Short mmCIF file of C-alpha atoms in Angstrom, two decimals:
data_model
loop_
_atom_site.label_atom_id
_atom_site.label_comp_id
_atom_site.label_asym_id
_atom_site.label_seq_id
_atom_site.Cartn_x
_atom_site.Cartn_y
_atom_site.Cartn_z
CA UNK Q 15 -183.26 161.27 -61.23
CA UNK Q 16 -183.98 158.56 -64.01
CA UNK Q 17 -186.94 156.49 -64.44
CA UNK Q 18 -188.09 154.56 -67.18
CA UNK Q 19 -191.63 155.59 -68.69
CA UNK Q 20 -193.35 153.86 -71.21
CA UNK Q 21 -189.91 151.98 -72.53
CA UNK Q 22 -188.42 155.34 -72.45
CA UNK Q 23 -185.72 156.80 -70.66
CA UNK Q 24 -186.81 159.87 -68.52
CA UNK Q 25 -185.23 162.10 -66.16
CA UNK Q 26 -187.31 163.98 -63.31
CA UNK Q 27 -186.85 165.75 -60.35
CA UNK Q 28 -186.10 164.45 -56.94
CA UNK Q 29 -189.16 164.05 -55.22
CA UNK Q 30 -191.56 163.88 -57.61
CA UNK Q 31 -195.00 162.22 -56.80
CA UNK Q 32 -197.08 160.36 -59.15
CA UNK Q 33 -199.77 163.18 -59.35
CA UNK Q 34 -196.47 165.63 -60.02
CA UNK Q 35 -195.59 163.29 -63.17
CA UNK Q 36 -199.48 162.96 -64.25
CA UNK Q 37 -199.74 166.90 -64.17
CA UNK Q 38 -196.35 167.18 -66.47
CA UNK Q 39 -197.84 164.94 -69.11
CA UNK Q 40 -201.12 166.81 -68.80
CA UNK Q 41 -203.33 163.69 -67.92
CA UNK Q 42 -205.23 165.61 -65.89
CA UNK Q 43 -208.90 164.41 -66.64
CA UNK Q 44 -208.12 161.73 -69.18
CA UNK Q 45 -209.10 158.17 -68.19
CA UNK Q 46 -205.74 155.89 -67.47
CA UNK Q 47 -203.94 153.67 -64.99
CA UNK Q 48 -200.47 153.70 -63.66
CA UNK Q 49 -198.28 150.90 -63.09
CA UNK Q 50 -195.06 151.31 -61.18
CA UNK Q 51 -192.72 148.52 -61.43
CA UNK Q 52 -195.53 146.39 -62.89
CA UNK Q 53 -197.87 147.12 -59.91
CA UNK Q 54 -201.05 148.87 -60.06
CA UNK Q 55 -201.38 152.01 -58.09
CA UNK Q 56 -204.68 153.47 -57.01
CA UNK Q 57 -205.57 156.73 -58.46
CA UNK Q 58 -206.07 157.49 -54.44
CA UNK Q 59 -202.64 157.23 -54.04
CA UNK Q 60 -200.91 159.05 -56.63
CA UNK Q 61 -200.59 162.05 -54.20
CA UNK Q 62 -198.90 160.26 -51.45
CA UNK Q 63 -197.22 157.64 -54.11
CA UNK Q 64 -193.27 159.24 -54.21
CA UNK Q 65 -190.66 158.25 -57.69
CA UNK Q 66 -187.39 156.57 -57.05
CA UNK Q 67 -184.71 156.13 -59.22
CA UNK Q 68 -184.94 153.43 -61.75
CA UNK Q 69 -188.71 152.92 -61.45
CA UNK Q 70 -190.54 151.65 -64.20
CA UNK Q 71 -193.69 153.70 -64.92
CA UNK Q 72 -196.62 152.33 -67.20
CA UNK Q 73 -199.46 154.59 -68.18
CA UNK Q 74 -201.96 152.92 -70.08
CA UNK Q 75 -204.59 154.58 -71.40
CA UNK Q 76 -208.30 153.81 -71.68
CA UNK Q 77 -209.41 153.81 -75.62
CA UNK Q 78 -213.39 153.93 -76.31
CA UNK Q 79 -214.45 152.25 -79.28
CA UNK Q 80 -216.93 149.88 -80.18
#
């Protein structure tokens, strides 16, 4: 199926969870936050938290700095 990620066209498998997508982009252990169609889900969900087509997926990353 086809979602939108970051602006960019992306196609993924049926069925894919939230926590699928963040292990395919190999986020695992990085601090960010994921918006699907411009709401906020909790980390806590992103097991449970299933992809359909068209979504709009925002992963914005935390940047230290001072």
């Amino acid at each position: 199926m086809n979602i939108t990620l970051n602006g960019e066209p992306k196609e993924i498998a049926e069925s894919t969870r939230l926590s699928d997508l963040v292990e395919t982009l190999a986020l695992a252990g990085q601090r960010f936050a994921i918006e699907v169609n411009a709401e906020l889900v909790p980390r806590s969900r992103f097991a449970e938290h299933r992809l359909a087509p068209n979504d709009r997926i925002e992963i914005i990353q935390a940047v230290g700095g001072g």
